[in-house]
Coordinates of C-alpha atoms in Angstrom, one line a residue:
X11 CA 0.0 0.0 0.0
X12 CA 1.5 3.3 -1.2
X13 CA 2.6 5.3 2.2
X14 CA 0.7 8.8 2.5
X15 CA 2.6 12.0 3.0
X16 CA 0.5 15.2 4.3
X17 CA 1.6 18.4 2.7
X18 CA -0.5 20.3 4.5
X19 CA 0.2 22.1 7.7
X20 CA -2.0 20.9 11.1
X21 CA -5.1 21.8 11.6
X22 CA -6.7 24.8 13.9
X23 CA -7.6 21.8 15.9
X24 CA -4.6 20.0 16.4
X25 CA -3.0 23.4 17.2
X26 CA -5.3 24.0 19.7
X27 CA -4.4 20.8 21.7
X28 CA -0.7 21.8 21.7
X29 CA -0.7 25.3 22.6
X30 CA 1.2 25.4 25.0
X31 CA 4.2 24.4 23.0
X32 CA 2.8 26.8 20.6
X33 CA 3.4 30.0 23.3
X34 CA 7.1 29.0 23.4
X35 CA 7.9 28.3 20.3
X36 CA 11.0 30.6 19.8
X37 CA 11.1 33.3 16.9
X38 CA 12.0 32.5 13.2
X39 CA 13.7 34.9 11.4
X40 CA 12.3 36.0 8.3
X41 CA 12.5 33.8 5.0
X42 CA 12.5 37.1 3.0
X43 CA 15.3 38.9 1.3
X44 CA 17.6 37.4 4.2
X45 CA 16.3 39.8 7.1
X46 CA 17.4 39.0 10.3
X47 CA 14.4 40.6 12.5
X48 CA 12.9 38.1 13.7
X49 CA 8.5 37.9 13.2
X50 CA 6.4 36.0 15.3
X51 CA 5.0 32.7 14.0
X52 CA 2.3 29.6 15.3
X53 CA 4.4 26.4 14.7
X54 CA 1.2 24.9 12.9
X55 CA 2.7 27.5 9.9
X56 CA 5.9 25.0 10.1
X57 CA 6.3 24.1 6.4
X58 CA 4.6 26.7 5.1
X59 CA 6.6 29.6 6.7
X60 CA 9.7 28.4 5.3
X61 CA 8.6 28.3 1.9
X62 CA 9.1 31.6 0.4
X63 CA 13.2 31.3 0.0
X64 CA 14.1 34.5 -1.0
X65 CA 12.8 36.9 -3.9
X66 CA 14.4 40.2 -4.9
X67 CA 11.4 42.7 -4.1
X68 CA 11.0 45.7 -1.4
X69 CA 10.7 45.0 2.2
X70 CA 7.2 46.0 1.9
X71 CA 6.4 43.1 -0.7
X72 CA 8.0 41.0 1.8
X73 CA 6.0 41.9 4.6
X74 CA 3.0 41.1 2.5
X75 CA 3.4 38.0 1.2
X76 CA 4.1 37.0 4.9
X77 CA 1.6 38.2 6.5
X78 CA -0.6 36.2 3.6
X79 CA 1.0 33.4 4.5
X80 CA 0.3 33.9 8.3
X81 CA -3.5 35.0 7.6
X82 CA -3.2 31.3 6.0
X83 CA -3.3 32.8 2.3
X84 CA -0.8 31.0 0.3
X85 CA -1.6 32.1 -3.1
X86 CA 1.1 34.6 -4.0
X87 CA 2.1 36.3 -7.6
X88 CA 5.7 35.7 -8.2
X89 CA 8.0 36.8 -11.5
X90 CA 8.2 33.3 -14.2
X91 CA 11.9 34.1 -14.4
X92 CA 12.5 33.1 -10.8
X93 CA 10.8 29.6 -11.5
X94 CA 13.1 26.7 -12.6
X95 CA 11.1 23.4 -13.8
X96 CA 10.8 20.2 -12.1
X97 CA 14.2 18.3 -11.9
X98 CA 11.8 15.3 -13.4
X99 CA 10.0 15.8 -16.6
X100 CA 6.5 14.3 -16.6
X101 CA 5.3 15.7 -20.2
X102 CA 6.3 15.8 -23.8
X103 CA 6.8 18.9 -25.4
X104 CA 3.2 20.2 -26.9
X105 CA 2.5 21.1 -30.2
X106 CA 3.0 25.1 -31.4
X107 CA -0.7 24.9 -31.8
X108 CA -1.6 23.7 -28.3
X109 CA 0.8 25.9 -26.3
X110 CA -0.6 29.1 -28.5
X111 CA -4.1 27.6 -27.7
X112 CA -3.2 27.6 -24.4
X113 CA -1.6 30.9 -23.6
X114 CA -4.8 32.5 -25.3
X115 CA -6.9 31.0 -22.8
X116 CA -5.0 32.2 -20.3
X117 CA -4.9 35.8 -21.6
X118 CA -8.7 35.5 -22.3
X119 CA -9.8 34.1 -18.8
X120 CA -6.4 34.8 -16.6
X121 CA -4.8 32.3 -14.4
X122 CA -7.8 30.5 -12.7
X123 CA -5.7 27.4 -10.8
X124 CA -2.2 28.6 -9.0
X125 CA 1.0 26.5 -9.7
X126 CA 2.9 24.8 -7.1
X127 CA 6.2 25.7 -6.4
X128 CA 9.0 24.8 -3.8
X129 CA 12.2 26.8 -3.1
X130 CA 15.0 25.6 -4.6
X131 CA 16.9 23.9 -2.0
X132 CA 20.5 25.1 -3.4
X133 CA 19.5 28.3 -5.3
X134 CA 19.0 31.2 -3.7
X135 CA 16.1 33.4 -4.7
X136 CA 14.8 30.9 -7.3
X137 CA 12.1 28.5 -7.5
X138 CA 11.2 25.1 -8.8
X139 CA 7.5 24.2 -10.0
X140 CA 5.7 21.3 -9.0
X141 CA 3.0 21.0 -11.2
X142 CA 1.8 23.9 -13.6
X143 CA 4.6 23.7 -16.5
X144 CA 1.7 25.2 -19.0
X145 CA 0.4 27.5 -17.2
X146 CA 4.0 28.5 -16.7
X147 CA 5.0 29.2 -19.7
X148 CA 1.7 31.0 -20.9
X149 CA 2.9 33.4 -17.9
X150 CA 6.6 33.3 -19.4
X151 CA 5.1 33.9 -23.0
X152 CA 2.2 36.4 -21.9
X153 CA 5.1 38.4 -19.7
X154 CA 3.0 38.5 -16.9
X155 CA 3.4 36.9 -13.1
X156 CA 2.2 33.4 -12.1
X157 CA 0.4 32.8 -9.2
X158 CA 1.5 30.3 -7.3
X159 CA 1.5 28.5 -3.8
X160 CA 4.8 28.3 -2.4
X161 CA 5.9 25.0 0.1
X162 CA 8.4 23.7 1.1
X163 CA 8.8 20.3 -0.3
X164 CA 11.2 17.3 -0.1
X165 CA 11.6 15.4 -3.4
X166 CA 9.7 12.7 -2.4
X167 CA 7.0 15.2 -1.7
X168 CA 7.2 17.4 -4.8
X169 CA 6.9 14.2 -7.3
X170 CA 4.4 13.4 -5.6
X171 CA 2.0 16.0 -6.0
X172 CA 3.3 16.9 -9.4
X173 CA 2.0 12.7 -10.2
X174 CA -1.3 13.1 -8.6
X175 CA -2.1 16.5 -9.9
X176 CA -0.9 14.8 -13.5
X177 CA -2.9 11.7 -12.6
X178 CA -5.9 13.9 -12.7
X179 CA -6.1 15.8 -15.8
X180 CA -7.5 13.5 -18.8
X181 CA -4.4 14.8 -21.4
X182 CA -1.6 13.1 -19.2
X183 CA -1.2 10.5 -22.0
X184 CA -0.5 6.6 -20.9
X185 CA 3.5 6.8 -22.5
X186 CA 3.7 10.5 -20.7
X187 CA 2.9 8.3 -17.1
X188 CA 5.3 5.3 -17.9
X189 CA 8.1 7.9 -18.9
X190 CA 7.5 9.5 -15.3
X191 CA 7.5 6.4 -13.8
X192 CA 10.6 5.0 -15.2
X193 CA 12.2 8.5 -14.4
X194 CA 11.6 8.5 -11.0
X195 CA 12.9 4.8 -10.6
X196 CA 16.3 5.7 -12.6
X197 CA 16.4 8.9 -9.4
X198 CA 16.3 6.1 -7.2
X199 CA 12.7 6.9 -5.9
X200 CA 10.7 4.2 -3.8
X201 CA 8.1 1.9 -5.8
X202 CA 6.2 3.3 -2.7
X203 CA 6.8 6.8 -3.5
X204 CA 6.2 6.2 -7.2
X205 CA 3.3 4.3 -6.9
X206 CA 1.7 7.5 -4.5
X207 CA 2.5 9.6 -7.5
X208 CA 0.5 7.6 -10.2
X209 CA -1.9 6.2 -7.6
X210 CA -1.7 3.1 -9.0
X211 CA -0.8 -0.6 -7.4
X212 CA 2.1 -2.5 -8.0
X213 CA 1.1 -4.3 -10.9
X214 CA 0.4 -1.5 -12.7
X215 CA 3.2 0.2 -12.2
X216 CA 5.3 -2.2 -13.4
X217 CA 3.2 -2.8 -16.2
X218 CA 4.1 1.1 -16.7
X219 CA 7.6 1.1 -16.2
X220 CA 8.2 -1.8 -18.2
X221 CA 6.8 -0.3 -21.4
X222 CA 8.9 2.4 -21.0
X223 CA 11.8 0.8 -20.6
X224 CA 11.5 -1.9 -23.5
X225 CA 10.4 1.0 -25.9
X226 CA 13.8 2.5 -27.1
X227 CA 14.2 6.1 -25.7
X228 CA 14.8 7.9 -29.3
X229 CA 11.6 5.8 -30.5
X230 CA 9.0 7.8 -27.8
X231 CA 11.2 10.9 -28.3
X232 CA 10.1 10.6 -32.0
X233 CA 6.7 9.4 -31.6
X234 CA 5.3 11.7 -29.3
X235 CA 2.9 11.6 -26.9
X236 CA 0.5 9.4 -28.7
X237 CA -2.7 10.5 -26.4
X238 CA -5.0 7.9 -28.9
X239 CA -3.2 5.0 -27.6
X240 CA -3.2 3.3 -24.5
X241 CA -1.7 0.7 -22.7
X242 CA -2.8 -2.0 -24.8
X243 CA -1.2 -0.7 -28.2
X244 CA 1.7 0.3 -26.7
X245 CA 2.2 -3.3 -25.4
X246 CA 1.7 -4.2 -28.8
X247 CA 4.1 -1.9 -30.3
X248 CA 6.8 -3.4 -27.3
X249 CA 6.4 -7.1 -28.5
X250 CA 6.4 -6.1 -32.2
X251 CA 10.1 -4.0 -31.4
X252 CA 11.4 -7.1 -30.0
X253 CA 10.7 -9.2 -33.2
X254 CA 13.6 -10.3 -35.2
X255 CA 15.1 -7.0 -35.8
X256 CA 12.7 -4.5 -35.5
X257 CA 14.0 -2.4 -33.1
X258 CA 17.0 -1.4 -35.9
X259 CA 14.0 -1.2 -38.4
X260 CA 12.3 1.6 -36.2
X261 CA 14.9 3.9 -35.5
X262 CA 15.6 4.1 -38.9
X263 CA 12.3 4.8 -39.7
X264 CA 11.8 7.3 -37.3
X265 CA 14.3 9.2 -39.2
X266 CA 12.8 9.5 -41.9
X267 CA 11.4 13.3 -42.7
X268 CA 8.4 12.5 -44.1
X269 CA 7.9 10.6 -40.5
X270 CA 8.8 13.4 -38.3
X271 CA 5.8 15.7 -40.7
X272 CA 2.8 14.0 -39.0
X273 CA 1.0 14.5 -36.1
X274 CA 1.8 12.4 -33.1
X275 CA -1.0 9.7 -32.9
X276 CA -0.2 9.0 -36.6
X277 CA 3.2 8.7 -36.5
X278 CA 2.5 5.9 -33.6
X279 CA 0.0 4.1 -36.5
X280 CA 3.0 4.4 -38.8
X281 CA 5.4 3.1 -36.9
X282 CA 3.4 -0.4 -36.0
X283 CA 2.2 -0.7 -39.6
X284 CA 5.7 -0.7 -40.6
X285 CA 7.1 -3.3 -38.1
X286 CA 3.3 -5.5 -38.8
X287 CA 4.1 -5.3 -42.6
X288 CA 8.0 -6.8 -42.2
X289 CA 7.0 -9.3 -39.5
X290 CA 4.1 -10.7 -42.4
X291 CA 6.7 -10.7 -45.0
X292 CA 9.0 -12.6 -42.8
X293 CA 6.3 -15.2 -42.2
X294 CA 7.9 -18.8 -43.1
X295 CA 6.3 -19.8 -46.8
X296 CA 6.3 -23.8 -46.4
X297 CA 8.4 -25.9 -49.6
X298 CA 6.7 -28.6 -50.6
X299 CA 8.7 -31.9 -52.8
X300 CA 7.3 -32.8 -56.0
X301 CA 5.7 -35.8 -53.8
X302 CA 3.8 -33.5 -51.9
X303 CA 5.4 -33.6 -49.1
X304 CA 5.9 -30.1 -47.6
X305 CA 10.0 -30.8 -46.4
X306 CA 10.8 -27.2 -45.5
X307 CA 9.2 -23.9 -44.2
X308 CA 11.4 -20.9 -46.2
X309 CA 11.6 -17.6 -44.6
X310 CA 13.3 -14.2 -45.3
X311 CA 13.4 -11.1 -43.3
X312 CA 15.6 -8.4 -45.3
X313 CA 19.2 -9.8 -46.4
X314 CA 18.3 -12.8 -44.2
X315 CA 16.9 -16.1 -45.1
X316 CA 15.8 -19.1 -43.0
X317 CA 15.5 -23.0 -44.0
X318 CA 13.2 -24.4 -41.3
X319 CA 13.1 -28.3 -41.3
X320 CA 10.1 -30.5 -39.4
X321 CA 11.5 -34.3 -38.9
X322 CA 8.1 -34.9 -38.1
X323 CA 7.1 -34.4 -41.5
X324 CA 10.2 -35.9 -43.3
X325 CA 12.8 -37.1 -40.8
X326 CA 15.9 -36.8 -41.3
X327 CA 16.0 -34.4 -43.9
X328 CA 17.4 -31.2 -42.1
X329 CA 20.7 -33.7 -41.1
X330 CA 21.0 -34.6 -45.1
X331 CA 21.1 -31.2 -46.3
X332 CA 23.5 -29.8 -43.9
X333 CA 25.9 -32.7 -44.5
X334 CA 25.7 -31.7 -47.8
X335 CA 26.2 -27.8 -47.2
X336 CA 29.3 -27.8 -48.9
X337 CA 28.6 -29.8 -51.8
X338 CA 25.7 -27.5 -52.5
X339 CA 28.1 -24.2 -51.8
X340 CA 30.6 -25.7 -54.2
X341 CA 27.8 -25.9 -56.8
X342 CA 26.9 -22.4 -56.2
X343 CA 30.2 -21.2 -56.6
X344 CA 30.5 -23.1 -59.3
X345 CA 27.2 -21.7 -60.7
X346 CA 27.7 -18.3 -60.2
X347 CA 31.3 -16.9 -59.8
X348 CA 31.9 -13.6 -58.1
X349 CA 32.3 -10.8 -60.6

């Protein structure tokens, strides 16, 4: 079972019951602009007032944005260009079209649902987002600030809620989640942590990290996001990549331009309909003896071609032909010198 961690500071109620711990809680000095007068704080602000790491505005901004933070408002407006993005990717890069899309909306309507944002643990004055990458750029883009909330958050905590928040929103495609996953296993995260991320069980995740692993990186790099296709097809596409030598087959053509020119979900139909189409014309064609016995199964798959022989059928006859391998090779030599 995926272990729970709380983000969120303790309740009026559970600061109630330890008040007196709260009267002697000794001063904190100010996480702003690196003042040293010390403020006043409740201890049930714990995480919260250390969250705001140091931003280069007045000591009157400063005093604000605190005291929203004490008065339990955490929404704040800070500059883009003080926000670094997550140290683990979770999405592919969007289309010109959707991020345009998107940024309209955003100058149409405004910024609706804040960002979260952590402090970067070794950078002063700078940030690091959460969740909110698109609505983070549409600020960048629009030149205008983001609102945010502001925590302080361990990794473990900030993968977290940038997976759940993910695992929410219906255009987090299925190769977008194993990609995550996989990432946050190659940091050395805990299938426990990762699993609280996804909110999903072990055998999903697995299922999740697997695909993403068998799939050759430079392969989803070229396809995309794919958000038609699930689990199922991408399966699919993993077993067909691990057929004779299809995985050399799709990274070369994945380089092909006329590839790269279509949209995502169609470049993931073009891919499996290539790798389907030299599977069936590797399919074994069986040989059959003027008799009528069928002696051999023939197969070729590009420059390679395979003799297949069933002693069930005619026993015996595989050992005959390869004793005679170089009789026949002499022949062919024989037949057809080199130029």
């Amino acid at each position: 079972m995926a272990r729970k961690i709380n983000f969120d500071p303790p309740t009026a109620d559970a600061s109630a019951q330890g008040a007196e711990v709260h009267e002697a809680a000794p001063q904190r000095s100010r996480p702003l602009l690196g003042l040293e007068r010390p403020i006043k704080q409740s201890s049930a602000l714990g995480a919260i007032s250390q969250s705001l790491g140091g931003i280069s505005e007045k000591v009157k901004r400063a005093e604000e944005i605190e005291q929203k933070l004490i008065e339990g408002q955490v929404i704040v407006e800070l500059d883009p260009a003080l926000i670094d993005d997550s140290f683990v990717p979770d999405r592919m890069e969007a289309t010109k079209e959707q991020n345009l899309a998107f940024r309209e909306l955003i100058r149409e309507h405004g910024q609706n649902v804040p960002i979260l944002v952590r402090p970067k643990p070794n950078g002063a004055e700078r940030y690091e987002v959460a969740f909110g990458h698109r609505r983070l750029r549409a600020a960048r883009e629009l030149g205008i600030k983001v609102r945010a909330v502001v925590r302080s958050l361990t990794d473990e905590q900030l993968v977290i809620a940038q997976g759940q928040e993910n695992s929410g929103r219906t255009d987090l495609t299925f190769i977008e989640r194993a990609r995550f996953a996989a990432r946050l296993e190659d940091r050395k995260f805990s299938r426990e942590i990762i699993m609280a991320s996804l909110n999903v069980d072990k055998a999903a995740l697995s299922r999740l990290i697997a695909i993403a692993t068998r799939v050759p990186a430079p392969v989803i790099d070229a396809i995309g996001p794919a958000p038609a296709f699930g689990r199922v097809r991408w399966q699919e596409l993993t077993d067909l990549l691990e057929r004779d030598n299809n995985r050399a087959r799709a990274l070369e053509i994945v380089k092909v331009s006329t590839f790269r020119a279509l949209d995502t979900d169609k470049r993931f139909e073009t891919l499996a309909d290539g790798l389907r189409e030299k599977t069936s014309r590797a399919r074994a064609e069986t040989w059959a003896a003027k008799d009528g016995t069928h002696a051999a199964k023939v197969s070729r798959a590009g420059k390679k071609l395979t003799l297949i022989f069933d002693d069930r059928v005619a026993p015996r006859f595989g050992d005959f032909v390869r004793e005679r391998l170089q009789v026949l090779y002499d022949e062919f030599k024989a037949a057809d010198p080199p130029a």
